[in-house]
Amino acid sequence: MLLGSERLLASNRLKGLNVGILANPASVDRDYRHIVDRLAAAADIKLAAIFGPQHGFNSDLQDNMIETPHATDPKRGVPIFSLYSETREPTKEMFDPIDVLVIDLQDVGARIYTFIYTMANCLQAAAKTGTPVIVCDRPNPIGGLQVEGPMLEPGYESFVGQYPIPMRHGMTVAELAKLFNEHFGIGAPLEIVTMEGWSRAQYFDETGMPWIMPSPNMPTLDTAIVYPGTVLFEGTMVSEGRGTTRPFELIGAPYLDADALAMRMNAHGLQGVYFRPAVFEPTFQKHAKTPCGGCQLHVTARETFAPVIAGAALIRECIGLAPDQFQWREGPYEYEHEKMPIDILAGSPQLREQVEAQVPVAEIAASWTKGVADFEALRAPYLLY
């Protein structure tokens, strides 16, 4: 398999240009060579600016809503512009030194992962300035076949969901760029460099590529597989495992009985997953230094595992097990002050209302069917593989 970045650098397309690059530590090739290093080493390319997404160019900041400062790269002497700072869209001044912006970011396949909206914001800025944008494609690490979850509804747009797509979208970053730019009308001068040798059924560990953490709490492919569902716990006061070595795989709270929660979850008979009772102690974030009862998700068959319904079922059972102690997280969340964080994450109040009412899990999943089918038809013209 060849990445889009490898094909771009082999093409001499950037010869003689002042290049800006949007990247982070995961922007490497199969030989662990970082795209910034390769651009800086090229004799006929001038690296003019670096742009960093959420968590920073070095991906060293842990949490949401911790803004990353602008800086100067000490090795190369070029500016590093943070796009998770006082601005999330590049300014004209940021684009002034560059002839073209190259985007090489590793997405994880979930609507709420902010890198795809940093890309969209760059396209919006490029549409205003006329700056060409080249998006280098990378694998969707959890495959490009399965689509799942509730749709984002109008009025619930945020930096964790700018466009009406389902929670698990099944698209690559370049496919999303085309969808945003064409269907949603951004209209930037966009060029796509596709991969060679990637198929939609492939998970990341089948590509031969090294897994580099795209963000601080995405340590492994296992994390990415469960993330589209268990990230919903960011909208609750139940720990999503931040502060442990298994974020998003461990779910729990001090008041939950681990055996009871795991038993309730396994009783649903969800495909491709086993819920093992677990007690864990986060080192930071929710319930830091306090033992939490809960469970760990063990994915036994990822092709049949549906992470979003698993996450919804887990919230439902946490409420059912301890209705007087379960709490929704209060705002603000991603600078949104008026709406509940869970509604921002889910894309509407519907999921919250369903789990509060203890709607059967199968009925919750069925409520997504039409939205998913409509999206699959919508995305079809933008699929590249």
mmCIF file of C-alpha atoms in Angstrom:
data_model
loop_
_atom_site.group_PDB
_atom_site.id
_atom_site.type_symbol
_atom_site.label_atom_id
_atom_site.label_comp_id
_atom_site.label_asym_id
_atom_site.label_seq_id
_atom_site.Cartn_x
_atom_site.Cartn_y
_atom_site.Cartn_z
ATOM 1 C CA MET A 1 0.000 0.000 0.000
ATOM 2 C CA LEU A 2 1.146 3.535 -0.783
ATOM 3 C CA LEU A 3 -0.093 6.536 1.165
ATOM 4 C CA GLY A 4 -1.228 9.706 -0.534
ATOM 5 C CA SER A 5 1.750 11.542 0.972
ATOM 6 C CA GLU A 6 4.200 9.019 -0.515
ATOM 7 C CA ARG A 7 2.619 9.400 -3.957
ATOM 8 C CA LEU A 8 2.620 13.200 -3.681
ATOM 9 C CA LEU A 9 6.286 13.426 -2.739
ATOM 10 C CA ALA A 10 7.229 11.064 -5.575
ATOM 11 C CA SER A 11 5.332 13.138 -8.131
ATOM 12 C CA ASN A 12 7.398 16.375 -8.022
ATOM 13 C CA ARG A 13 4.043 18.194 -7.795
ATOM 14 C CA LEU A 14 5.474 20.504 -5.107
ATOM 15 C CA LYS A 15 8.680 21.445 -6.940
ATOM 16 C CA GLY A 16 9.516 25.118 -6.577
ATOM 17 C CA LEU A 17 6.617 25.863 -4.220
ATOM 18 C CA ASN A 18 6.371 27.408 -0.770
ATOM 19 C CA VAL A 19 4.503 24.670 1.076
ATOM 20 C CA GLY A 20 2.378 24.767 4.196
ATOM 21 C CA ILE A 21 1.679 21.448 5.883
ATOM 22 C CA LEU A 22 -1.114 20.467 8.285
ATOM 23 C CA ALA A 23 0.207 17.463 10.191
ATOM 24 C CA ASN A 24 0.928 15.923 13.578
ATOM 25 C CA PRO A 25 3.082 13.033 14.889
ATOM 26 C CA ALA A 26 1.005 10.408 13.031
ATOM 27 C CA SER A 27 1.875 11.957 9.657
ATOM 28 C CA VAL A 28 4.520 9.333 8.906
ATOM 29 C CA ASP A 29 5.060 6.774 6.164
ATOM 30 C CA ARG A 30 5.684 3.049 6.607
ATOM 31 C CA ASP A 31 9.372 3.741 7.297
ATOM 32 C CA TYR A 32 8.476 6.178 10.110
ATOM 33 C CA ARG A 33 9.575 9.177 8.036
ATOM 34 C CA HIS A 34 7.561 12.251 8.949
ATOM 35 C CA ILE A 35 6.189 14.346 6.112
ATOM 36 C CA VAL A 36 7.587 17.553 7.633
ATOM 37 C CA ASP A 37 11.078 16.046 7.671
ATOM 38 C CA ARG A 38 10.703 14.916 4.083
ATOM 39 C CA LEU A 39 9.478 18.326 2.943
ATOM 40 C CA ALA A 40 12.269 20.102 4.838
ATOM 41 C CA ALA A 41 14.894 17.828 3.286
ATOM 42 C CA ALA A 42 13.705 18.323 -0.285
ATOM 43 C CA ALA A 43 16.091 20.629 -2.156
ATOM 44 C CA ASP A 44 13.432 21.931 -4.544
ATOM 45 C CA ILE A 45 10.653 22.565 -1.990
ATOM 46 C CA LYS A 46 10.493 25.341 0.588
ATOM 47 C CA LEU A 47 8.749 24.421 3.828
ATOM 48 C CA ALA A 48 7.125 27.753 4.678
ATOM 49 C CA ALA A 49 4.659 26.991 7.484
ATOM 50 C CA ILE A 50 3.415 24.179 9.714
ATOM 51 C CA PHE A 51 -0.175 23.943 10.921
ATOM 52 C CA GLY A 52 -1.242 21.829 13.907
ATOM 53 C CA PRO A 53 -4.712 20.433 14.772
ATOM 54 C CA GLN A 54 -6.219 19.812 18.217
ATOM 55 C CA HIS A 55 -3.648 18.629 20.796
ATOM 56 C CA GLY A 56 -0.956 20.508 18.857
ATOM 57 C CA PHE A 57 1.543 19.700 16.138
ATOM 58 C CA ASN A 58 3.390 17.548 18.689
ATOM 59 C CA SER A 59 0.122 16.059 20.037
ATOM 60 C CA ASP A 60 1.277 16.758 23.571
ATOM 61 C CA LEU A 61 -1.821 18.381 25.095
ATOM 62 C CA GLN A 62 -4.306 16.014 26.715
ATOM 63 C CA ASP A 63 -7.730 17.537 26.934
ATOM 64 C CA ASN A 64 -10.468 19.301 25.006
ATOM 65 C CA MET A 65 -10.596 23.089 25.231
ATOM 66 C CA ILE A 66 -6.925 23.494 26.097
ATOM 67 C CA GLU A 67 -5.809 25.872 23.398
ATOM 68 C CA THR A 68 -2.476 25.283 21.736
ATOM 69 C CA PRO A 69 -0.235 28.341 21.325
ATOM 70 C CA HIS A 70 1.439 29.333 18.090
ATOM 71 C CA ALA A 71 5.176 28.679 18.015
ATOM 72 C CA THR A 72 8.288 28.508 15.866
ATOM 73 C CA ASP A 73 9.696 25.142 14.920
ATOM 74 C CA PRO A 74 13.153 25.042 16.556
ATOM 75 C CA LYS A 75 14.702 22.681 14.010
ATOM 76 C CA ARG A 76 13.492 24.384 10.859
ATOM 77 C CA GLY A 77 12.821 27.962 11.890
ATOM 78 C CA VAL A 78 9.341 28.054 10.341
ATOM 79 C CA PRO A 79 6.153 29.164 12.092
ATOM 80 C CA ILE A 80 3.827 26.613 13.641
ATOM 81 C CA PHE A 81 0.278 27.908 13.487
ATOM 82 C CA SER A 82 -2.136 26.281 15.915
ATOM 83 C CA LEU A 83 -5.606 25.683 14.518
ATOM 84 C CA TYR A 84 -6.864 24.921 18.012
ATOM 85 C CA SER A 85 -6.146 28.363 19.382
ATOM 86 C CA GLU A 86 -7.880 31.732 19.233
ATOM 87 C CA THR A 87 -8.772 30.703 15.717
ATOM 88 C CA ARG A 88 -9.731 27.316 14.272
ATOM 89 C CA GLU A 89 -9.677 28.532 10.692
ATOM 90 C CA PRO A 90 -6.411 29.734 9.135
ATOM 91 C CA THR A 91 -6.260 33.493 8.664
ATOM 92 C CA LYS A 92 -5.188 35.191 5.457
ATOM 93 C CA GLU A 93 -1.925 36.122 7.183
ATOM 94 C CA MET A 94 -1.226 32.451 7.912
ATOM 95 C CA PHE A 95 -1.708 31.616 4.239
ATOM 96 C CA ASP A 96 0.350 34.566 2.939
ATOM 97 C CA PRO A 97 3.742 32.715 3.061
ATOM 98 C CA ILE A 98 2.508 29.625 1.218
ATOM 99 C CA ASP A 99 1.661 28.713 -2.374
ATOM 100 C CA VAL A 100 -0.143 25.506 -1.427
ATOM 101 C CA LEU A 101 -1.425 23.802 1.729
ATOM 102 C CA VAL A 102 -0.816 20.063 2.064
ATOM 103 C CA ILE A 103 -2.989 18.149 4.549
ATOM 104 C CA ASP A 104 -1.722 14.816 5.881
ATOM 105 C CA LEU A 105 -3.741 13.855 8.964
ATOM 106 C CA GLN A 106 -4.694 10.443 10.339
ATOM 107 C CA ASP A 107 -8.425 10.275 11.072
ATOM 108 C CA VAL A 108 -10.014 7.518 13.200
ATOM 109 C CA GLY A 109 -13.382 7.099 11.489
ATOM 110 C CA ALA A 110 -15.719 8.860 13.953
ATOM 111 C CA ARG A 111 -17.797 11.978 13.332
ATOM 112 C CA ILE A 112 -16.662 13.687 16.493
ATOM 113 C CA TYR A 113 -12.896 13.453 15.849
ATOM 114 C CA THR A 114 -11.949 17.072 15.247
ATOM 115 C CA PHE A 115 -9.162 16.649 12.684
ATOM 116 C CA ILE A 116 -11.687 16.377 9.849
ATOM 117 C CA TYR A 117 -13.187 19.748 10.837
ATOM 118 C CA THR A 118 -9.759 21.355 11.004
ATOM 119 C CA MET A 119 -9.421 20.125 7.418
ATOM 120 C CA ALA A 120 -12.846 21.565 6.563
ATOM 121 C CA ASN A 121 -11.901 24.894 8.128
ATOM 122 C CA CYS A 122 -8.738 24.958 6.016
ATOM 123 C CA LEU A 123 -10.872 24.376 2.929
ATOM 124 C CA GLN A 124 -13.133 27.243 3.960
ATOM 125 C CA ALA A 125 -10.138 29.549 4.360
ATOM 126 C CA ALA A 126 -8.740 28.378 1.027
ATOM 127 C CA ALA A 127 -12.042 29.131 -0.695
ATOM 128 C CA LYS A 128 -11.735 32.736 0.502
ATOM 129 C CA THR A 129 -8.066 33.199 -0.432
ATOM 130 C CA GLY A 130 -7.828 30.969 -3.510
ATOM 131 C CA THR A 131 -5.022 28.968 -1.911
ATOM 132 C CA PRO A 132 -4.743 25.456 -3.431
ATOM 133 C CA VAL A 133 -5.183 22.583 -0.969
ATOM 134 C CA ILE A 134 -3.823 19.066 -1.498
ATOM 135 C CA VAL A 135 -5.265 16.360 0.762
ATOM 136 C CA CYS A 136 -3.115 13.232 1.041
ATOM 137 C CA ASP A 137 -5.296 10.240 1.773
ATOM 138 C CA ARG A 138 -4.770 7.781 4.630
ATOM 139 C CA PRO A 139 -6.653 4.631 5.663
ATOM 140 C CA ASN A 140 -9.766 4.775 7.766
ATOM 141 C CA PRO A 141 -8.301 2.626 10.558
ATOM 142 C CA ILE A 142 -11.627 0.921 11.334
ATOM 143 C CA GLY A 143 -12.443 0.157 7.700
ATOM 144 C CA GLY A 144 -14.591 1.803 5.084
ATOM 145 C CA LEU A 145 -17.567 -0.544 4.950
ATOM 146 C CA GLN A 146 -19.551 -0.131 8.168
ATOM 147 C CA VAL A 147 -21.668 2.976 8.729
ATOM 148 C CA GLU A 148 -23.463 3.301 12.064
ATOM 149 C CA GLY A 149 -25.058 5.630 14.537
ATOM 150 C CA PRO A 150 -27.281 8.657 14.796
ATOM 151 C CA MET A 151 -27.034 11.494 12.305
ATOM 152 C CA LEU A 152 -26.078 15.003 13.309
ATOM 153 C CA GLU A 153 -29.257 17.083 13.152
ATOM 154 C CA PRO A 154 -29.472 20.782 12.169
ATOM 155 C CA GLY A 155 -28.890 23.079 15.113
ATOM 156 C CA TYR A 156 -26.377 20.734 16.770
ATOM 157 C CA GLU A 157 -23.336 21.661 14.695
ATOM 158 C CA SER A 158 -20.113 22.117 16.660
ATOM 159 C CA PHE A 159 -16.389 21.490 16.347
ATOM 160 C CA VAL A 160 -17.135 17.812 17.079
ATOM 161 C CA GLY A 161 -19.711 17.708 14.283
ATOM 162 C CA GLN A 162 -19.920 20.389 11.601
ATOM 163 C CA TYR A 163 -21.837 18.402 8.982
ATOM 164 C CA PRO A 164 -24.784 15.945 9.034
ATOM 165 C CA ILE A 165 -22.986 12.614 8.962
ATOM 166 C CA PRO A 166 -23.432 9.540 11.206
ATOM 167 C CA MET A 167 -21.185 8.772 14.164
ATOM 168 C CA ARG A 168 -19.264 6.070 12.230
ATOM 169 C CA HIS A 169 -18.994 7.383 8.691
ATOM 170 C CA GLY A 170 -16.843 4.729 6.975
ATOM 171 C CA MET A 171 -14.944 7.244 4.831
ATOM 172 C CA THR A 172 -11.308 8.223 4.419
ATOM 173 C CA VAL A 173 -10.072 11.729 5.111
ATOM 174 C CA ALA A 174 -9.823 12.541 1.385
ATOM 175 C CA GLU A 175 -13.302 11.190 0.708
ATOM 176 C CA LEU A 176 -14.598 13.437 3.470
ATOM 177 C CA ALA A 177 -12.706 16.369 1.958
ATOM 178 C CA LYS A 178 -14.515 15.820 -1.341
ATOM 179 C CA LEU A 179 -17.867 15.448 0.429
ATOM 180 C CA PHE A 180 -17.383 18.626 2.456
ATOM 181 C CA ASN A 181 -15.996 20.614 -0.449
ATOM 182 C CA GLU A 182 -18.497 19.547 -3.107
ATOM 183 C CA HIS A 183 -21.729 18.405 -1.484
ATOM 184 C CA PHE A 184 -21.648 20.858 1.400
ATOM 185 C CA GLY A 185 -20.512 23.640 -0.895
ATOM 186 C CA ILE A 186 -17.179 24.862 0.467
ATOM 187 C CA GLY A 187 -15.803 25.264 -3.044
ATOM 188 C CA ALA A 188 -12.061 25.429 -2.318
ATOM 189 C CA PRO A 189 -9.412 24.669 -4.972
ATOM 190 C CA LEU A 190 -8.953 21.060 -3.827
ATOM 191 C CA GLU A 191 -6.692 18.320 -5.141
ATOM 192 C CA ILE A 192 -6.818 14.764 -3.804
ATOM 193 C CA VAL A 193 -3.886 12.333 -3.803
ATOM 194 C CA THR A 194 -5.295 8.859 -3.295
ATOM 195 C CA MET A 195 -3.684 5.792 -1.784
ATOM 196 C CA GLU A 196 -2.720 2.756 -3.804
ATOM 197 C CA GLY A 197 -3.548 -0.711 -2.547
ATOM 198 C CA TRP A 198 -6.081 0.097 0.203
ATOM 199 C CA SER A 199 -9.447 -1.672 0.182
ATOM 200 C CA ARG A 200 -12.501 -0.665 2.149
ATOM 201 C CA ALA A 201 -12.557 -3.887 4.155
ATOM 202 C CA GLN A 202 -9.062 -3.318 5.569
ATOM 203 C CA TYR A 203 -8.434 -2.317 9.156
ATOM 204 C CA PHE A 204 -5.268 -0.420 9.974
ATOM 205 C CA ASP A 205 -3.290 -3.460 11.106
ATOM 206 C CA GLU A 206 -3.807 -5.008 7.667
ATOM 207 C CA THR A 207 -2.090 -2.130 5.837
ATOM 208 C CA GLY A 208 1.522 -2.683 6.917
ATOM 209 C CA MET A 209 1.590 0.845 8.317
ATOM 210 C CA PRO A 210 2.887 1.598 11.825
ATOM 211 C CA TRP A 211 0.284 2.825 14.315
ATOM 212 C CA ILE A 212 1.331 6.214 15.673
ATOM 213 C CA MET A 213 -1.018 7.757 18.234
ATOM 214 C CA PRO A 214 -2.989 10.430 16.343
ATOM 215 C CA SER A 215 -3.965 11.971 19.687
ATOM 216 C CA PRO A 216 -2.945 11.377 23.319
ATOM 217 C CA ASN A 217 -5.894 9.141 24.192
ATOM 218 C CA MET A 218 -5.848 7.055 21.014
ATOM 219 C CA PRO A 219 -2.972 4.708 21.953
ATOM 220 C CA THR A 220 -3.929 1.652 19.877
ATOM 221 C CA LEU A 221 -6.123 0.414 17.066
ATOM 222 C CA ASP A 222 -8.219 -1.306 19.756
ATOM 223 C CA THR A 223 -9.038 2.155 21.081
ATOM 224 C CA ALA A 224 -10.114 3.365 17.649
ATOM 225 C CA ILE A 225 -12.398 0.362 17.144
ATOM 226 C CA VAL A 226 -14.492 1.085 20.257
ATOM 227 C CA TYR A 227 -14.166 4.878 20.147
ATOM 228 C CA PRO A 228 -17.219 5.745 17.973
ATOM 229 C CA GLY A 229 -19.427 4.400 20.773
ATOM 230 C CA THR A 230 -17.617 4.867 24.059
ATOM 231 C CA VAL A 231 -16.683 8.474 23.230
ATOM 232 C CA LEU A 232 -20.318 9.186 24.136
ATOM 233 C CA PHE A 233 -19.239 8.829 27.765
ATOM 234 C CA GLU A 234 -17.535 12.212 27.405
ATOM 235 C CA GLY A 235 -21.104 13.505 27.780
ATOM 236 C CA THR A 236 -21.512 11.795 31.169
ATOM 237 C CA MET A 237 -19.827 11.830 34.559
ATOM 238 C CA VAL A 238 -18.928 8.140 34.103
ATOM 239 C CA SER A 239 -15.229 7.671 33.330
ATOM 240 C CA GLU A 240 -14.419 6.786 29.735
ATOM 241 C CA GLY A 241 -11.064 5.457 30.889
ATOM 242 C CA ARG A 242 -9.025 8.622 30.437
ATOM 243 C CA GLY A 243 -6.165 8.454 32.889
ATOM 244 C CA THR A 244 -5.739 4.705 32.319
ATOM 245 C CA THR A 245 -3.714 2.756 29.781
ATOM 246 C CA ARG A 246 -6.979 1.684 28.090
ATOM 247 C CA PRO A 247 -8.942 4.883 27.392
ATOM 248 C CA PHE A 248 -12.377 4.299 25.832
ATOM 249 C CA GLU A 249 -12.063 0.541 26.427
ATOM 250 C CA LEU A 250 -12.586 0.886 30.190
ATOM 251 C CA ILE A 251 -15.879 2.412 31.350
ATOM 252 C CA GLY A 252 -16.864 2.879 34.987
ATOM 253 C CA ALA A 253 -17.669 4.982 38.031
ATOM 254 C CA PRO A 254 -17.154 4.622 41.803
ATOM 255 C CA TYR A 255 -20.810 3.769 42.401
ATOM 256 C CA LEU A 256 -21.143 1.075 39.712
ATOM 257 C CA ASP A 257 -21.002 -2.665 40.440
ATOM 258 C CA ALA A 258 -18.625 -4.177 37.903
ATOM 259 C CA ASP A 259 -20.175 -7.651 37.871
ATOM 260 C CA ALA A 260 -23.714 -6.314 37.594
ATOM 261 C CA LEU A 261 -22.861 -3.946 34.728
ATOM 262 C CA ALA A 262 -20.982 -6.616 32.757
ATOM 263 C CA MET A 263 -23.812 -9.111 33.288
ATOM 264 C CA ARG A 264 -26.411 -6.625 32.037
ATOM 265 C CA MET A 265 -24.300 -5.799 28.998
ATOM 266 C CA ASN A 266 -23.528 -9.394 28.021
ATOM 267 C CA ALA A 267 -27.236 -10.221 28.353
ATOM 268 C CA HIS A 268 -27.883 -8.049 25.280
ATOM 269 C CA GLY A 269 -25.977 -10.535 23.123
ATOM 270 C CA LEU A 270 -24.304 -7.797 21.084
ATOM 271 C CA GLN A 271 -22.233 -9.273 18.283
ATOM 272 C CA GLY A 272 -18.452 -9.308 18.320
ATOM 273 C CA VAL A 273 -17.860 -8.035 21.859
ATOM 274 C CA TYR A 274 -17.518 -9.330 25.422
ATOM 275 C CA PHE A 275 -17.921 -7.078 28.446
ATOM 276 C CA ARG A 276 -15.547 -8.141 31.203
ATOM 277 C CA PRO A 277 -16.130 -6.804 34.725
ATOM 278 C CA ALA A 278 -13.276 -4.519 35.711
ATOM 279 C CA VAL A 279 -12.239 -2.187 38.510
ATOM 280 C CA PHE A 280 -9.801 0.583 37.589
ATOM 281 C CA GLU A 281 -8.405 3.764 39.075
ATOM 282 C CA PRO A 282 -7.909 6.725 36.711
ATOM 283 C CA THR A 283 -4.758 8.735 37.372
ATOM 284 C CA PHE A 284 -6.367 11.951 36.105
ATOM 285 C CA GLN A 285 -9.658 13.350 34.805
ATOM 286 C CA LYS A 286 -12.984 11.979 36.082
ATOM 287 C CA HIS A 287 -12.751 10.115 39.404
ATOM 288 C CA ALA A 288 -8.967 10.494 39.554
ATOM 289 C CA LYS A 289 -7.363 8.336 42.255
ATOM 290 C CA THR A 290 -10.721 6.678 42.985
ATOM 291 C CA PRO A 291 -11.504 3.016 42.204
ATOM 292 C CA CYS A 292 -14.221 2.711 39.566
ATOM 293 C CA GLY A 293 -16.400 -0.321 38.960
ATOM 294 C CA GLY A 294 -17.309 -1.010 35.369
ATOM 295 C CA CYS A 295 -16.220 -3.125 32.459
ATOM 296 C CA GLN A 296 -13.715 -3.429 29.667
ATOM 297 C CA LEU A 297 -14.875 -3.954 26.105
ATOM 298 C CA HIS A 298 -13.094 -6.884 24.459
ATOM 299 C CA VAL A 299 -13.818 -6.919 20.728
ATOM 300 C CA THR A 300 -13.901 -10.541 19.614
ATOM 301 C CA ALA A 301 -15.044 -10.029 15.999
ATOM 302 C CA ARG A 302 -14.507 -6.501 14.749
ATOM 303 C CA GLU A 303 -16.297 -7.083 11.440
ATOM 304 C CA THR A 304 -19.600 -7.672 13.264
ATOM 305 C CA PHE A 305 -18.983 -5.363 16.241
ATOM 306 C CA ALA A 306 -21.187 -2.263 16.249
ATOM 307 C CA PRO A 307 -19.420 0.244 18.503
ATOM 308 C CA VAL A 308 -22.090 2.938 18.574
ATOM 309 C CA ILE A 309 -24.892 0.690 19.772
ATOM 310 C CA ALA A 310 -22.476 -0.811 22.305
ATOM 311 C CA GLY A 311 -21.761 2.684 23.660
ATOM 312 C CA ALA A 312 -25.453 3.576 23.760
ATOM 313 C CA ALA A 313 -26.283 0.297 25.519
ATOM 314 C CA LEU A 314 -23.570 0.942 28.093
ATOM 315 C CA ILE A 315 -24.998 4.351 28.957
ATOM 316 C CA ARG A 316 -28.484 2.821 29.143
ATOM 317 C CA GLU A 317 -27.291 0.159 31.603
ATOM 318 C CA CYS A 318 -25.304 2.628 33.714
ATOM 319 C CA ILE A 319 -28.529 4.597 34.129
ATOM 320 C CA GLY A 320 -30.558 1.450 34.760
ATOM 321 C CA LEU A 321 -28.109 0.168 37.351
ATOM 322 C CA ALA A 322 -27.746 3.431 39.296
ATOM 323 C CA PRO A 323 -30.452 5.914 38.238
ATOM 324 C CA ASP A 324 -30.023 8.107 41.312
ATOM 325 C CA GLN A 325 -26.249 8.422 40.940
ATOM 326 C CA PHE A 326 -25.765 8.611 37.171
ATOM 327 C CA GLN A 327 -25.157 12.172 35.963
ATOM 328 C CA TRP A 328 -24.896 13.820 32.591
ATOM 329 C CA ARG A 329 -21.887 16.080 32.164
ATOM 330 C CA GLU A 330 -22.652 19.778 32.268
ATOM 331 C CA GLY A 331 -21.309 22.259 29.725
ATOM 332 C CA PRO A 332 -19.539 23.977 28.267
ATOM 333 C CA TYR A 333 -18.260 21.387 25.803
ATOM 334 C CA GLU A 334 -16.104 22.445 22.849
ATOM 335 C CA TYR A 335 -17.048 26.071 23.577
ATOM 336 C CA GLU A 336 -20.765 25.255 23.276
ATOM 337 C CA HIS A 337 -22.491 26.682 26.354
ATOM 338 C CA GLU A 338 -26.201 26.201 25.687
ATOM 339 C CA LYS A 339 -26.574 22.529 24.751
ATOM 340 C CA MET A 340 -25.858 19.447 26.846
ATOM 341 C CA PRO A 341 -22.520 17.800 25.972
ATOM 342 C CA ILE A 342 -24.216 14.436 25.323
ATOM 343 C CA ASP A 343 -26.538 16.068 22.774
ATOM 344 C CA ILE A 344 -23.576 17.711 21.038
ATOM 345 C CA LEU A 345 -21.781 14.362 20.843
ATOM 346 C CA ALA A 346 -24.804 12.348 19.712
ATOM 347 C CA GLY A 347 -25.901 15.045 17.284
ATOM 348 C CA SER A 348 -29.338 15.615 18.819
ATOM 349 C CA PRO A 349 -31.244 15.006 22.092
ATOM 350 C CA GLN A 350 -32.750 11.767 20.752
ATOM 351 C CA LEU A 351 -30.155 9.332 22.122
ATOM 352 C CA ARG A 352 -30.204 10.933 25.575
ATOM 353 C CA GLU A 353 -33.985 10.724 25.674
ATOM 354 C CA GLN A 354 -33.920 7.092 24.540
ATOM 355 C CA VAL A 355 -31.475 5.880 27.183
ATOM 356 C CA GLU A 356 -33.162 7.887 29.932
ATOM 357 C CA ALA A 357 -36.445 6.189 29.010
ATOM 358 C CA GLN A 358 -34.692 2.779 28.908
ATOM 359 C CA VAL A 359 -35.811 2.222 25.310
ATOM 360 C CA PRO A 360 -34.782 -1.288 24.193
ATOM 361 C CA VAL A 361 -31.372 -1.420 22.561
ATOM 362 C CA ALA A 362 -32.706 -2.910 19.325
ATOM 363 C CA GLU A 363 -35.203 -0.061 19.055
ATOM 364 C CA ILE A 364 -32.441 2.510 19.551
ATOM 365 C CA ALA A 365 -30.396 0.925 16.760
ATOM 366 C CA ALA A 366 -33.449 0.757 14.492
ATOM 367 C CA SER A 367 -34.012 4.492 14.916
ATOM 368 C CA TRP A 368 -30.758 5.108 13.003
ATOM 369 C CA THR A 369 -31.629 2.931 10.003
ATOM 370 C CA LYS A 370 -33.104 5.558 7.692
ATOM 371 C CA GLY A 371 -30.411 8.147 8.418
ATOM 372 C CA VAL A 372 -27.651 5.611 7.759
ATOM 373 C CA ALA A 373 -29.271 4.461 4.508
ATOM 374 C CA ASP A 374 -29.682 8.048 3.315
ATOM 375 C CA PHE A 375 -26.059 8.798 4.143
ATOM 376 C CA GLU A 376 -24.772 5.700 2.373
ATOM 377 C CA ALA A 377 -26.529 6.903 -0.784
ATOM 378 C CA LEU A 378 -25.181 10.429 -0.270
ATOM 379 C CA ARG A 379 -21.584 9.345 0.229
ATOM 380 C CA ALA A 380 -21.492 6.898 -2.704
ATOM 381 C CA PRO A 381 -20.324 9.409 -5.392
ATOM 382 C CA TYR A 382 -17.432 10.512 -3.163
ATOM 383 C CA LEU A 383 -15.946 7.080 -2.427
ATOM 384 C CA LEU A 384 -12.505 6.671 -3.983
ATOM 385 C CA TYR A 385 -11.915 2.935 -3.384
#
